[in-house]
Amino acid sequence: MKYSEVKNYINGQFVDTDSTRKLDVISPIDGKLLSVVPMSSSKDLDSAVMAASKAFPSWHKTPIKERVQVFYRYKSLLEKHLQELAELCSEENGKTIGESIAEVEKSVELSEFACSLPQLVTGEVLEVSRGVECRTEHVALGVVASIVPFNFPSMVPNWTLPNAIALGNCMIMKPSEKVPLSVGKLAELLKEAGLPDGVFNVVHGDVEIVEAICDHPDIQAVSFVGSTKVAKIVYKRATSNYKRCLALGGAKNHLIVLPDAKPDMTAQNVAASMSGCAGQRCMASSAMVGVGNVDHIIDKICDEARKIIPGKNLGPVINKVSKDRIEKYITEAEAQGAKILVDGRNTTVEGKEKGTYVGPTVIDYVRPDMSVATEEIFGPVISIMRTNTVDEALAIENANPYGNAASVFTQNGGMARYVIDHASAGMIGVNIGVPVPREPFSFGGWNDSKFGVGDITGKSSIEFWTKLKKSTTKWNPEAGVNWMS
Ligand code: NAD
């Protein structure tokens, strides 16, 4: 085992749990045992919540300009440890080192945004009648929780922790049991940056701990990022306990390709979008709708896909269960009459035979009712459907229950605007395969890709992590009294 057993992080210390239930942490690159992660109990959560509750009064009374100083230092530490964080991320998740570096760089950008929060939470004040002033303030919620998935071990935790903490909350984070190592390193860096003990805590585990978070009476808000199935469970359970909840779910992102699209640029974008991070991104495109004759572009997409080599510029998928599920989708589509243009099944990488690799896969002549067309695959696979008109393409996109992202590839500005107006997704790209809005813009889908109000990052996150206090004051008793005073 390469690393020692993973520990919870409570009140600024790495601590053991009483739990006897443990899971192996396996690298998907070569099947090597990296560590063992404990499945914490509600008793462990109680300790974390107690530490966070104790830290809260002093932390939220610290002026925000002082609180964000921690994140200036944290940002510099992320930059200083970028290579080390990226290597750890690649080891546990499998993504290529270049993808991990980009993920940590994105974490840096997220902490930069947190440093700008004092400029964004100034509140408002107005004299609403003679001598009477109304004023608003953003007030921290208290102890909050963040439950995160396996596909971005560093970036997704940084979607929530810098903003929630800079805004005055104390946090319990529940990492994915598949990739529990990176968050421990983030905790160390936060401590080095000067974050007081108890403000950030980590509790490892699975279903049991997630349920305990949703039920805990002293947790005020829960953010969740993961599959739609679990997002629904968490949203329902947390809100039925009267907590604020924002739960981001899975995705099926459509790319609409028109015949006038620039062929090389489109092909490169489509191939990168479907295969980046081995297709394990909630912003990955896994369905393409070609409008009219786009055969010349599909040929180029296949050429681009063939340049993506497992073990070189393509990492493995997270585990064997995932590999088998993805390959089953491809086989099923083939049996239903789709044509496999590039086939990534049965891929192995020399010297890494225990790695769980799936090669890039391009499937053409997919019908909109096939499961490869409708379901999230979460692997480097694109399913191509054909229509005659943009409206038919939009009807396919609109009919899908998810709504994270959609993109259009065209040189026609009017058509691009038409797709922006009519696609039923929260994040739209024009000639961009992965239309992630960068800070200060916020990240969040629609429909079955997100439950709750607002978005998880950017300016929108301020509303989620704070409550608004409205005060009305009067200091001139000599002014007349009427209903407005
Ligand atoms: P997942 O839903 O299996 O797990 C997410 C978290 O929930 C983990 O911490 C896990 O321990 C916990 N969990 C799993 N099953 C649970 C259950 N039955 N009850 C309570 N908790 C449970 O997701 P994953 O496989 O880790 O991540 C991949 C999914 O996340 C994909 O669907 C992807 O689209 C989605 N995702 C969405 C976004 C977004 O912004 N919308 C971003 C990243 C990932």
Short mmCIF file of C-alpha atoms and ligand atoms in Angstrom, two decimals:
data_model
loop_
_atom_site.label_atom_id
_atom_site.label_comp_id
_atom_site.label_asym_id
_atom_site.label_seq_id
_atom_site.Cartn_x
_atom_site.Cartn_y
_atom_site.Cartn_z
CA MET A 1 0.00 0.00 0.00
CA LYS A 2 1.59 3.25 -1.17
CA TYR A 3 -0.01 5.63 1.36
CA SER A 4 -0.96 5.13 5.00
CA GLU A 5 -4.62 4.65 5.89
CA VAL A 6 -6.80 7.69 5.14
CA LYS A 7 -7.96 9.56 8.25
CA ASN A 8 -10.77 11.97 8.97
CA TYR A 9 -9.72 15.57 9.55
CA ILE A 10 -11.44 17.11 12.55
CA ASN A 11 -10.55 20.28 14.46
CA GLY A 12 -7.28 20.67 12.58
CA GLN A 13 -6.05 17.11 13.25
CA PHE A 14 -6.02 13.89 11.25
CA VAL A 15 -7.91 11.43 13.44
CA ASP A 16 -8.84 7.74 13.45
CA THR A 17 -12.43 6.50 13.45
CA ASP A 18 -13.91 3.60 15.41
CA SER A 19 -15.33 2.27 12.18
CA THR A 20 -14.28 -1.23 11.22
CA ARG A 21 -15.76 -0.88 7.75
CA LYS A 22 -13.03 0.13 5.30
CA LEU A 23 -12.66 0.24 1.53
CA ASP A 24 -9.57 -0.14 -0.63
CA VAL A 25 -8.47 2.85 -2.67
CA ILE A 26 -7.27 1.42 -5.98
CA SER A 27 -5.50 3.36 -8.72
CA PRO A 28 -7.43 2.87 -11.98
CA ILE A 29 -4.15 3.33 -13.88
CA ASP A 30 -2.67 -0.03 -12.88
CA GLY A 31 -4.91 -1.55 -10.23
CA LYS A 32 -2.38 -0.88 -7.44
CA LEU A 33 -3.57 -0.48 -3.86
CA LEU A 34 -3.01 3.14 -2.85
CA SER A 35 -4.64 3.24 0.57
CA VAL A 36 -7.59 2.21 2.69
CA VAL A 37 -10.43 4.60 3.54
CA PRO A 38 -12.67 4.29 6.62
CA MET A 39 -16.44 4.42 6.33
CA SER A 40 -17.21 6.83 9.17
CA SER A 41 -20.25 6.61 11.40
CA SER A 42 -22.65 9.26 12.68
CA LYS A 43 -20.47 9.43 15.83
CA ASP A 44 -17.56 10.68 13.69
CA LEU A 45 -19.88 13.21 12.10
CA ASP A 46 -20.96 14.41 15.55
CA SER A 47 -17.32 15.13 16.46
CA ALA A 48 -16.81 17.06 13.21
CA VAL A 49 -20.01 19.08 13.68
CA MET A 50 -19.05 19.81 17.29
CA ALA A 51 -15.63 21.13 16.17
CA ALA A 52 -17.22 23.22 13.41
CA SER A 53 -19.89 24.61 15.77
CA LYS A 54 -17.20 25.59 18.26
CA ALA A 55 -15.15 27.35 15.57
CA PHE A 56 -18.12 29.19 14.05
CA PRO A 57 -18.70 32.10 16.50
CA SER A 58 -15.16 33.40 16.20
CA TRP A 59 -14.80 32.64 12.46
CA HIS A 60 -17.98 34.36 11.35
CA LYS A 61 -17.20 37.40 13.51
CA THR A 62 -13.80 37.73 11.81
CA PRO A 63 -14.18 40.50 9.20
CA ILE A 64 -14.45 39.12 5.67
CA LYS A 65 -11.41 41.08 4.51
CA GLU A 66 -9.42 39.21 7.15
CA ARG A 67 -11.06 35.84 6.36
CA VAL A 68 -10.09 36.03 2.70
CA GLN A 69 -6.42 36.55 3.60
CA VAL A 70 -6.43 32.78 4.25
CA PHE A 71 -7.48 32.22 0.64
CA TYR A 72 -4.78 34.50 -0.79
CA ARG A 73 -2.27 32.28 1.04
CA TYR A 74 -4.14 29.07 0.12
CA LYS A 75 -4.07 30.09 -3.56
CA SER A 76 -0.27 30.57 -3.38
CA LEU A 77 0.08 27.19 -1.65
CA LEU A 78 -1.99 25.48 -4.36
CA GLU A 79 0.37 27.00 -6.92
CA LYS A 80 3.43 25.96 -4.93
CA HIS A 81 2.18 22.36 -4.57
CA LEU A 82 0.60 22.18 -8.03
CA GLN A 83 2.73 19.30 -9.32
CA GLU A 84 2.33 17.24 -6.14
CA LEU A 85 -1.45 17.81 -6.07
CA ALA A 86 -1.73 16.97 -9.76
CA GLU A 87 0.24 13.73 -9.35
CA LEU A 88 -1.95 12.65 -6.42
CA CYS A 89 -5.09 13.51 -8.40
CA SER A 90 -3.89 11.43 -11.37
CA GLU A 91 -2.96 8.49 -9.16
CA GLU A 92 -6.32 8.21 -7.46
CA ASN A 93 -8.59 9.28 -10.32
CA GLY A 94 -6.58 8.09 -13.34
CA LYS A 95 -6.77 11.26 -15.40
CA THR A 96 -3.66 12.31 -17.34
CA ILE A 97 -1.15 14.55 -15.61
CA GLY A 98 -2.04 17.40 -18.00
CA GLU A 99 -5.71 17.08 -17.03
CA SER A 100 -4.81 17.04 -13.34
CA ILE A 101 -2.65 20.14 -13.71
CA ALA A 102 -5.59 21.89 -15.38
CA GLU A 103 -7.84 20.75 -12.52
CA VAL A 104 -5.52 22.24 -9.88
CA GLU A 105 -5.15 25.42 -11.94
CA LYS A 106 -8.94 25.67 -11.93
CA SER A 107 -8.82 25.26 -8.12
CA VAL A 108 -6.47 28.26 -8.06
CA GLU A 109 -8.99 30.30 -10.05
CA LEU A 110 -11.75 29.27 -7.62
CA SER A 111 -9.75 30.54 -4.65
CA GLU A 112 -8.99 33.76 -6.53
CA PHE A 113 -12.72 34.29 -6.81
CA ALA A 114 -13.17 33.73 -3.06
CA CYS A 115 -10.58 36.50 -2.50
CA SER A 116 -12.84 38.88 -4.42
CA LEU A 117 -15.88 38.22 -2.21
CA PRO A 118 -15.45 41.33 0.00
CA GLN A 119 -16.09 43.38 -3.15
CA LEU A 120 -19.29 41.45 -3.89
CA VAL A 121 -21.03 41.23 -0.52
CA THR A 122 -21.19 44.87 0.37
CA GLY A 123 -24.95 44.80 0.94
CA GLU A 124 -27.23 47.76 0.26
CA VAL A 125 -28.44 50.75 2.16
CA LEU A 126 -31.17 53.30 1.38
CA GLU A 127 -33.02 56.04 3.23
CA VAL A 128 -36.51 54.66 2.67
CA SER A 129 -38.35 57.51 4.41
CA ARG A 130 -37.30 60.60 6.37
CA GLY A 131 -34.52 59.49 8.72
CA VAL A 132 -35.35 55.82 8.25
CA GLU A 133 -32.68 53.61 6.74
CA CYS A 134 -32.97 50.04 5.41
CA ARG A 135 -29.80 48.01 5.15
CA THR A 136 -29.02 44.46 4.03
CA GLU A 137 -26.16 42.22 5.13
CA HIS A 138 -25.10 38.74 4.00
CA VAL A 139 -24.82 36.59 7.13
CA ALA A 140 -23.12 33.16 7.30
CA LEU A 141 -25.40 30.16 7.82
CA GLY A 142 -23.31 28.26 10.40
CA VAL A 143 -22.10 24.68 9.91
CA VAL A 144 -22.54 23.55 6.31
CA ALA A 145 -21.70 20.34 4.41
CA SER A 146 -20.33 19.58 0.97
CA ILE A 147 -20.61 16.10 -0.56
CA VAL A 148 -18.46 15.58 -3.66
CA PRO A 149 -18.00 13.00 -6.46
CA PHE A 150 -14.97 11.06 -7.76
CA ASN A 151 -14.40 12.77 -11.09
CA PHE A 152 -12.66 15.97 -9.88
CA PRO A 153 -10.84 15.15 -6.60
CA SER A 154 -9.47 18.69 -6.29
CA MET A 155 -11.64 21.04 -8.37
CA VAL A 156 -15.13 20.11 -7.14
CA PRO A 157 -14.17 20.41 -3.43
CA ASN A 158 -12.85 23.85 -4.41
CA TRP A 159 -16.22 24.75 -5.97
CA THR A 160 -17.60 24.97 -2.47
CA LEU A 161 -14.97 25.27 0.25
CA PRO A 162 -13.35 28.66 -0.56
CA ASN A 163 -16.63 30.55 -1.04
CA ALA A 164 -18.56 28.91 1.82
CA ILE A 165 -15.67 29.45 4.26
CA ALA A 166 -14.73 32.95 3.08
CA LEU A 167 -18.38 33.90 3.58
CA GLY A 168 -18.06 32.92 7.26
CA ASN A 169 -19.34 29.33 7.40
CA CYS A 170 -17.62 26.28 8.92
CA MET A 171 -17.62 23.22 6.69
CA ILE A 172 -17.77 19.43 6.82
CA MET A 173 -16.61 17.87 3.56
CA LYS A 174 -17.45 14.32 2.49
CA PRO A 175 -15.09 13.25 -0.33
CA SER A 176 -15.82 10.39 -2.69
CA GLU A 177 -14.67 7.09 -1.17
CA LYS A 178 -13.11 6.31 -4.57
CA VAL A 179 -10.72 9.31 -4.42
CA PRO A 180 -10.27 10.30 -0.76
CA LEU A 181 -6.60 11.39 -0.90
CA SER A 182 -6.58 14.84 -2.55
CA VAL A 183 -8.94 16.43 -0.01
CA GLY A 184 -6.53 15.51 2.82
CA LYS A 185 -3.80 17.49 1.07
CA LEU A 186 -6.19 20.45 0.65
CA ALA A 187 -6.88 20.32 4.41
CA GLU A 188 -3.13 20.48 5.11
CA LEU A 189 -2.73 23.49 2.83
CA LEU A 190 -5.68 25.30 4.44
CA LYS A 191 -4.07 24.80 7.84
CA GLU A 192 -0.74 26.08 6.53
CA ALA A 193 -2.60 29.08 5.08
CA GLY A 194 -3.74 29.95 8.60
CA LEU A 195 -7.33 28.65 8.65
CA PRO A 196 -8.33 28.21 12.31
CA ASP A 197 -8.91 24.64 13.50
CA GLY A 198 -12.49 23.41 13.19
CA VAL A 199 -13.43 25.71 10.30
CA PHE A 200 -12.79 22.95 7.72
CA ASN A 201 -13.32 19.27 8.55
CA VAL A 202 -13.33 16.10 6.46
CA VAL A 203 -15.36 12.98 7.18
CA HIS A 204 -14.88 9.99 4.90
CA GLY A 205 -17.50 7.39 4.12
CA ASP A 206 -20.38 6.44 1.89
CA VAL A 207 -24.18 6.20 2.14
CA GLU A 208 -24.27 6.05 5.95
CA ILE A 209 -22.36 9.29 6.43
CA VAL A 210 -24.27 11.09 3.67
CA GLU A 211 -27.55 10.16 5.33
CA ALA A 212 -26.21 11.33 8.70
CA ILE A 213 -25.24 14.68 7.12
CA CYS A 214 -28.76 15.11 5.69
CA ASP A 215 -30.28 14.32 9.11
CA HIS A 216 -27.91 16.21 11.44
CA PRO A 217 -29.83 18.96 13.27
CA ASP A 218 -26.80 21.29 13.51
CA ILE A 219 -25.97 21.31 9.79
CA GLN A 220 -27.70 24.25 8.12
CA ALA A 221 -27.02 23.61 4.43
CA VAL A 222 -25.92 20.74 2.22
CA SER A 223 -24.36 21.02 -1.22
CA PHE A 224 -24.07 17.86 -3.28
CA VAL A 225 -22.36 17.07 -6.59
CA GLY A 226 -22.74 13.61 -8.11
CA SER A 227 -25.18 11.46 -10.06
CA THR A 228 -28.82 12.44 -10.51
CA LYS A 229 -29.98 9.31 -8.69
CA VAL A 230 -28.12 10.31 -5.52
CA ALA A 231 -28.74 14.07 -6.00
CA LYS A 232 -32.48 13.36 -5.79
CA ILE A 233 -32.06 11.26 -2.62
CA VAL A 234 -29.88 13.90 -0.93
CA TYR A 235 -32.08 16.83 -1.99
CA LYS A 236 -35.22 15.11 -0.75
CA ARG A 237 -33.70 14.02 2.55
CA ALA A 238 -31.91 17.29 3.37
CA THR A 239 -34.89 19.50 2.51
CA SER A 240 -37.31 17.22 4.37
CA ASN A 241 -35.12 18.06 7.39
CA TYR A 242 -35.66 21.78 6.55
CA LYS A 243 -32.10 22.33 5.35
CA ARG A 244 -31.07 24.48 2.46
CA CYS A 245 -29.85 22.15 -0.33
CA LEU A 246 -28.29 22.49 -3.74
CA ALA A 247 -27.75 19.14 -5.46
CA LEU A 248 -26.03 18.93 -8.83
CA GLY A 249 -26.65 15.75 -10.78
CA GLY A 250 -25.57 13.92 -13.93
CA ALA A 251 -25.75 15.01 -17.53
CA LYS A 252 -26.28 14.11 -21.17
CA ASN A 253 -24.82 17.00 -23.13
CA HIS A 254 -25.72 17.44 -26.80
CA LEU A 255 -23.57 18.96 -29.52
CA ILE A 256 -25.55 20.19 -32.51
CA VAL A 257 -23.33 20.28 -35.59
CA LEU A 258 -24.44 22.19 -38.69
CA PRO A 259 -22.94 21.60 -42.15
CA ASP A 260 -21.37 25.08 -42.22
CA ALA A 261 -19.30 24.40 -39.07
CA LYS A 262 -15.52 24.74 -39.45
CA PRO A 263 -14.59 21.04 -39.93
CA ASP A 264 -11.18 20.92 -38.22
CA MET A 265 -12.11 23.06 -35.24
CA THR A 266 -15.38 21.19 -34.76
CA ALA A 267 -13.77 17.77 -34.98
CA GLN A 268 -11.06 18.73 -32.48
CA ASN A 269 -13.63 20.15 -30.06
CA VAL A 270 -15.98 17.16 -30.33
CA ALA A 271 -13.16 14.65 -29.80
CA ALA A 272 -11.73 16.59 -26.85
CA SER A 273 -15.14 17.09 -25.26
CA MET A 274 -16.12 13.42 -25.41
CA SER A 275 -12.76 12.01 -24.34
CA GLY A 276 -11.26 14.57 -21.92
CA CYS A 277 -10.90 13.04 -18.43
CA ALA A 278 -11.90 9.76 -20.13
CA GLY A 279 -15.41 11.16 -20.67
CA GLN A 280 -15.90 11.38 -16.91
CA ARG A 281 -16.98 15.01 -16.84
CA CYS A 282 -20.48 16.27 -16.24
CA MET A 283 -19.72 18.68 -19.11
CA ALA A 284 -18.54 15.96 -21.52
CA SER A 285 -20.50 15.72 -24.72
CA SER A 286 -21.74 12.22 -25.23
CA ALA A 287 -24.40 12.87 -27.85
CA MET A 288 -23.95 14.66 -31.16
CA VAL A 289 -26.72 15.59 -33.53
CA GLY A 290 -25.58 16.19 -37.09
CA VAL A 291 -27.98 18.40 -39.04
CA GLY A 292 -28.02 17.66 -42.79
CA ASN A 293 -24.88 16.33 -44.40
CA VAL A 294 -22.01 16.47 -41.91
CA ASP A 295 -20.21 13.32 -43.12
CA HIS A 296 -17.05 15.33 -43.85
CA ILE A 297 -16.99 16.46 -40.18
CA ILE A 298 -17.71 12.97 -38.83
CA ASP A 299 -14.74 11.62 -40.84
CA LYS A 300 -12.52 14.20 -39.14
CA ILE A 301 -13.97 13.38 -35.69
CA CYS A 302 -12.94 9.75 -36.27
CA ASP A 303 -9.45 10.88 -37.34
CA GLU A 304 -9.15 12.95 -34.15
CA ALA A 305 -10.48 10.07 -32.01
CA ARG A 306 -7.84 7.73 -33.45
CA LYS A 307 -5.13 10.15 -32.27
CA ILE A 308 -6.27 9.64 -28.66
CA ILE A 309 -4.16 6.84 -27.25
CA PRO A 310 -5.11 5.09 -23.98
CA GLY A 311 -2.26 5.28 -21.50
CA LYS A 312 -0.76 8.29 -23.33
CA ASN A 313 -3.25 11.10 -23.81
CA LEU A 314 -6.25 9.19 -22.39
CA GLY A 315 -6.55 7.96 -18.82
CA PRO A 316 -8.56 4.96 -17.58
CA VAL A 317 -12.13 5.12 -16.30
CA ILE A 318 -12.52 4.90 -12.54
CA ASN A 319 -12.94 1.14 -12.08
CA LYS A 320 -13.88 -2.21 -13.62
CA VAL A 321 -17.59 -1.71 -12.90
CA SER A 322 -17.48 1.49 -14.90
CA LYS A 323 -15.47 -0.07 -17.78
CA ASP A 324 -17.92 -2.98 -18.03
CA ARG A 325 -20.94 -0.64 -17.95
CA ILE A 326 -19.52 1.57 -20.75
CA GLU A 327 -18.62 -1.41 -22.95
CA LYS A 328 -22.10 -2.86 -22.42
CA TYR A 329 -23.64 0.37 -23.75
CA ILE A 330 -21.48 0.15 -26.89
CA THR A 331 -22.32 -3.51 -27.48
CA GLU A 332 -26.01 -2.87 -26.97
CA ALA A 333 -26.00 0.02 -29.47
CA GLU A 334 -24.24 -2.17 -32.03
CA ALA A 335 -26.81 -4.93 -31.53
CA GLN A 336 -29.59 -2.38 -32.06
CA GLY A 337 -28.18 -1.36 -35.45
CA ALA A 338 -25.83 1.54 -34.70
CA LYS A 339 -22.47 1.61 -36.50
CA ILE A 340 -19.28 1.64 -34.42
CA LEU A 341 -16.85 3.85 -36.37
CA VAL A 342 -14.10 3.86 -33.72
CA ASP A 343 -14.23 1.07 -31.16
CA GLY A 344 -12.69 1.46 -27.71
CA ARG A 345 -13.80 -1.88 -26.26
CA ASN A 346 -11.31 -4.43 -24.97
CA THR A 347 -8.55 -1.89 -24.57
CA THR A 348 -5.47 -2.76 -22.55
CA VAL A 349 -2.30 -0.80 -22.00
CA GLU A 350 0.98 -2.66 -22.03
CA GLY A 351 2.51 -2.87 -18.56
CA LYS A 352 -0.76 -1.64 -17.02
CA GLU A 353 -2.93 -4.67 -17.71
CA LYS A 354 -4.93 -4.12 -14.53
CA GLY A 355 -5.78 -0.55 -15.56
CA THR A 356 -9.41 0.05 -16.49
CA TYR A 357 -9.05 1.64 -19.91
CA VAL A 358 -11.73 2.23 -22.52
CA GLY A 359 -10.54 3.64 -25.85
CA PRO A 360 -12.26 6.55 -27.62
CA THR A 361 -15.46 5.35 -29.24
CA VAL A 362 -17.49 6.96 -32.03
CA ILE A 363 -20.93 5.46 -32.71
CA ASP A 364 -22.88 6.62 -35.76
CA TYR A 365 -26.51 6.14 -36.85
CA VAL A 366 -27.72 6.08 -33.26
CA ARG A 367 -31.50 6.39 -32.91
CA PRO A 368 -32.82 8.88 -30.32
CA ASP A 369 -34.57 6.09 -28.40
CA MET A 370 -31.42 3.98 -27.83
CA SER A 371 -29.94 4.01 -24.33
CA VAL A 372 -26.58 5.34 -25.65
CA ALA A 373 -28.55 8.34 -26.89
CA THR A 374 -30.51 9.04 -23.72
CA GLU A 375 -28.44 7.89 -20.72
CA GLU A 376 -25.28 9.29 -19.15
CA ILE A 377 -22.44 6.92 -20.15
CA PHE A 378 -19.53 8.64 -18.35
CA GLY A 379 -16.86 7.22 -20.63
CA PRO A 380 -15.04 8.39 -23.81
CA VAL A 381 -17.97 7.62 -26.10
CA ILE A 382 -19.93 9.81 -28.51
CA SER A 383 -23.26 8.75 -30.00
CA ILE A 384 -24.09 10.45 -33.29
CA MET A 385 -27.67 11.00 -34.39
CA ARG A 386 -28.78 12.54 -37.69
CA THR A 387 -31.59 15.02 -38.40
CA ASN A 388 -32.65 17.20 -41.31
CA THR A 389 -33.36 20.38 -39.36
CA VAL A 390 -32.12 22.30 -36.32
CA ASP A 391 -35.61 22.06 -34.82
CA GLU A 392 -35.46 18.25 -34.97
CA ALA A 393 -32.04 18.38 -33.29
CA LEU A 394 -33.38 20.69 -30.59
CA ALA A 395 -36.37 18.39 -30.07
CA ILE A 396 -33.95 15.54 -29.28
CA GLU A 397 -31.98 17.77 -26.89
CA ASN A 398 -35.16 19.11 -25.23
CA ALA A 399 -36.63 15.62 -24.76
CA ASN A 400 -33.68 14.49 -22.64
CA PRO A 401 -34.40 14.78 -18.90
CA TYR A 402 -30.93 16.18 -18.11
CA GLY A 403 -30.00 19.79 -18.88
CA ASN A 404 -26.42 20.54 -17.92
CA ALA A 405 -24.89 21.74 -21.18
CA ALA A 406 -25.46 21.92 -24.93
CA SER A 407 -23.34 23.32 -27.75
CA VAL A 408 -23.80 24.32 -31.36
CA PHE A 409 -21.14 24.34 -34.05
CA THR A 410 -21.87 26.75 -36.90
CA GLN A 411 -20.61 29.91 -38.63
CA ASN A 412 -24.14 31.35 -38.69
CA GLY A 413 -24.72 33.79 -35.83
CA GLY A 414 -28.51 33.71 -36.21
CA MET A 415 -28.55 29.91 -35.94
CA ALA A 416 -26.26 30.04 -32.91
CA ARG A 417 -28.60 32.47 -31.17
CA TYR A 418 -31.58 30.25 -32.08
CA VAL A 419 -29.93 27.28 -30.37
CA ILE A 420 -29.01 29.38 -27.30
CA ASP A 421 -32.68 30.41 -27.06
CA HIS A 422 -34.19 26.96 -27.56
CA ALA A 423 -31.82 24.45 -25.95
CA SER A 424 -33.05 23.29 -22.55
CA ALA A 425 -29.75 23.40 -20.66
CA GLY A 426 -28.14 25.70 -18.14
CA MET A 427 -24.79 26.13 -19.94
CA ILE A 428 -24.62 26.64 -23.70
CA GLY A 429 -21.58 26.71 -25.97
CA VAL A 430 -21.14 28.16 -29.44
CA ASN A 431 -18.20 26.49 -31.19
CA ILE A 432 -17.04 25.28 -27.75
CA GLY A 433 -17.24 21.63 -26.75
CA VAL A 434 -17.05 22.12 -22.97
CA PRO A 435 -18.88 25.39 -22.19
CA VAL A 436 -17.90 25.77 -18.53
CA PRO A 437 -18.59 29.35 -17.42
CA ARG A 438 -15.46 30.75 -15.76
CA GLU A 439 -15.50 32.89 -12.63
CA PRO A 440 -17.22 35.23 -11.88
CA PHE A 441 -19.96 33.46 -13.89
CA SER A 442 -21.63 30.61 -12.10
CA PHE A 443 -21.79 26.87 -12.78
CA GLY A 444 -25.07 24.97 -12.79
CA GLY A 445 -27.38 23.04 -15.08
CA TRP A 446 -31.14 22.77 -15.42
CA ASN A 447 -33.76 20.04 -15.22
CA ASP A 448 -32.49 16.71 -13.82
CA SER A 449 -28.93 18.08 -13.72
CA LYS A 450 -29.62 20.29 -10.70
CA PHE A 451 -32.06 20.39 -7.81
CA GLY A 452 -32.40 23.58 -5.78
CA VAL A 453 -32.22 27.28 -6.52
CA GLY A 454 -29.14 29.12 -7.80
CA ASP A 455 -25.75 27.84 -8.94
CA ILE A 456 -22.84 26.36 -7.05
CA THR A 457 -19.97 28.72 -7.99
CA GLY A 458 -19.41 32.36 -8.86
CA LYS A 459 -21.66 35.18 -7.72
CA SER A 460 -24.67 32.87 -7.45
CA SER A 461 -23.01 30.91 -4.63
CA ILE A 462 -23.23 33.95 -2.34
CA GLU A 463 -27.01 33.50 -2.11
CA PHE A 464 -26.63 29.81 -1.24
CA TRP A 465 -23.97 30.19 1.46
CA THR A 466 -25.47 33.21 3.23
CA LYS A 467 -28.79 34.48 4.52
CA LEU A 468 -29.86 38.09 4.15
CA LYS A 469 -30.39 40.25 7.21
CA LYS A 470 -32.54 43.33 6.65
CA SER A 471 -32.39 46.07 9.30
CA THR A 472 -34.52 49.19 9.42
CA THR A 473 -33.23 51.98 11.68
CA LYS A 474 -34.38 55.40 12.78
CA TRP A 475 -32.38 57.86 14.88
CA ASN A 476 -34.43 61.05 14.48
CA PRO A 477 -37.43 60.84 16.86
CA GLU A 478 -38.37 64.41 15.88
CA ALA A 479 -39.50 63.21 12.40
CA GLY A 480 -43.24 62.60 12.15
CA VAL A 481 -44.74 59.16 12.66
CA ASN A 482 -46.83 57.69 9.88
CA TRP A 483 -47.07 54.26 8.25
CA MET A 484 -43.87 54.85 6.34
CA SER A 485 -41.79 55.71 9.40
P1 NAD B 1 -22.24 9.40 -7.05
O1 NAD B 1 -23.59 10.02 -7.08
O2 NAD B 1 -22.15 7.94 -7.13
O3 NAD B 1 -21.47 9.83 -5.71
C1 NAD B 1 -21.42 11.18 -5.29
C2 NAD B 1 -21.29 11.22 -3.77
O4 NAD B 1 -22.44 10.61 -3.19
C3 NAD B 1 -20.08 10.46 -3.26
O5 NAD B 1 -19.48 11.20 -2.23
C4 NAD B 1 -20.68 9.14 -2.75
O6 NAD B 1 -19.99 8.62 -1.65
C5 NAD B 1 -22.09 9.52 -2.34
N1 NAD B 1 -23.08 8.44 -2.57
C6 NAD B 1 -23.04 7.47 -3.53
N2 NAD B 1 -24.15 6.70 -3.47
C7 NAD B 1 -24.91 7.20 -2.47
C8 NAD B 1 -26.17 6.85 -1.93
N3 NAD B 1 -26.88 5.83 -2.40
N4 NAD B 1 -26.66 7.58 -0.90
C9 NAD B 1 -25.96 8.62 -0.41
N5 NAD B 1 -24.74 9.00 -0.89
C10 NAD B 1 -24.23 8.31 -1.90
O7 NAD B 1 -21.39 10.11 -8.22
P2 NAD B 1 -19.93 9.75 -8.70
O8 NAD B 1 -19.98 8.44 -9.43
O9 NAD B 1 -18.96 9.94 -7.62
O10 NAD B 1 -19.68 10.93 -9.75
C11 NAD B 1 -20.11 10.89 -11.08
C12 NAD B 1 -21.44 11.59 -11.26
O11 NAD B 1 -21.34 12.94 -10.79
C13 NAD B 1 -21.85 11.71 -12.72
O12 NAD B 1 -23.22 11.47 -12.81
C14 NAD B 1 -21.53 13.16 -13.07
O13 NAD B 1 -22.29 13.70 -14.12
C15 NAD B 1 -21.86 13.83 -11.78
N6 NAD B 1 -21.22 15.13 -11.66
C16 NAD B 1 -22.02 16.22 -11.82
C17 NAD B 1 -21.47 17.48 -11.79
C18 NAD B 1 -22.33 18.68 -12.00
O14 NAD B 1 -21.84 19.78 -11.84
N7 NAD B 1 -23.60 18.55 -12.34
C19 NAD B 1 -20.09 17.63 -11.56
C20 NAD B 1 -19.31 16.48 -11.36
C21 NAD B 1 -19.89 15.22 -11.42
#
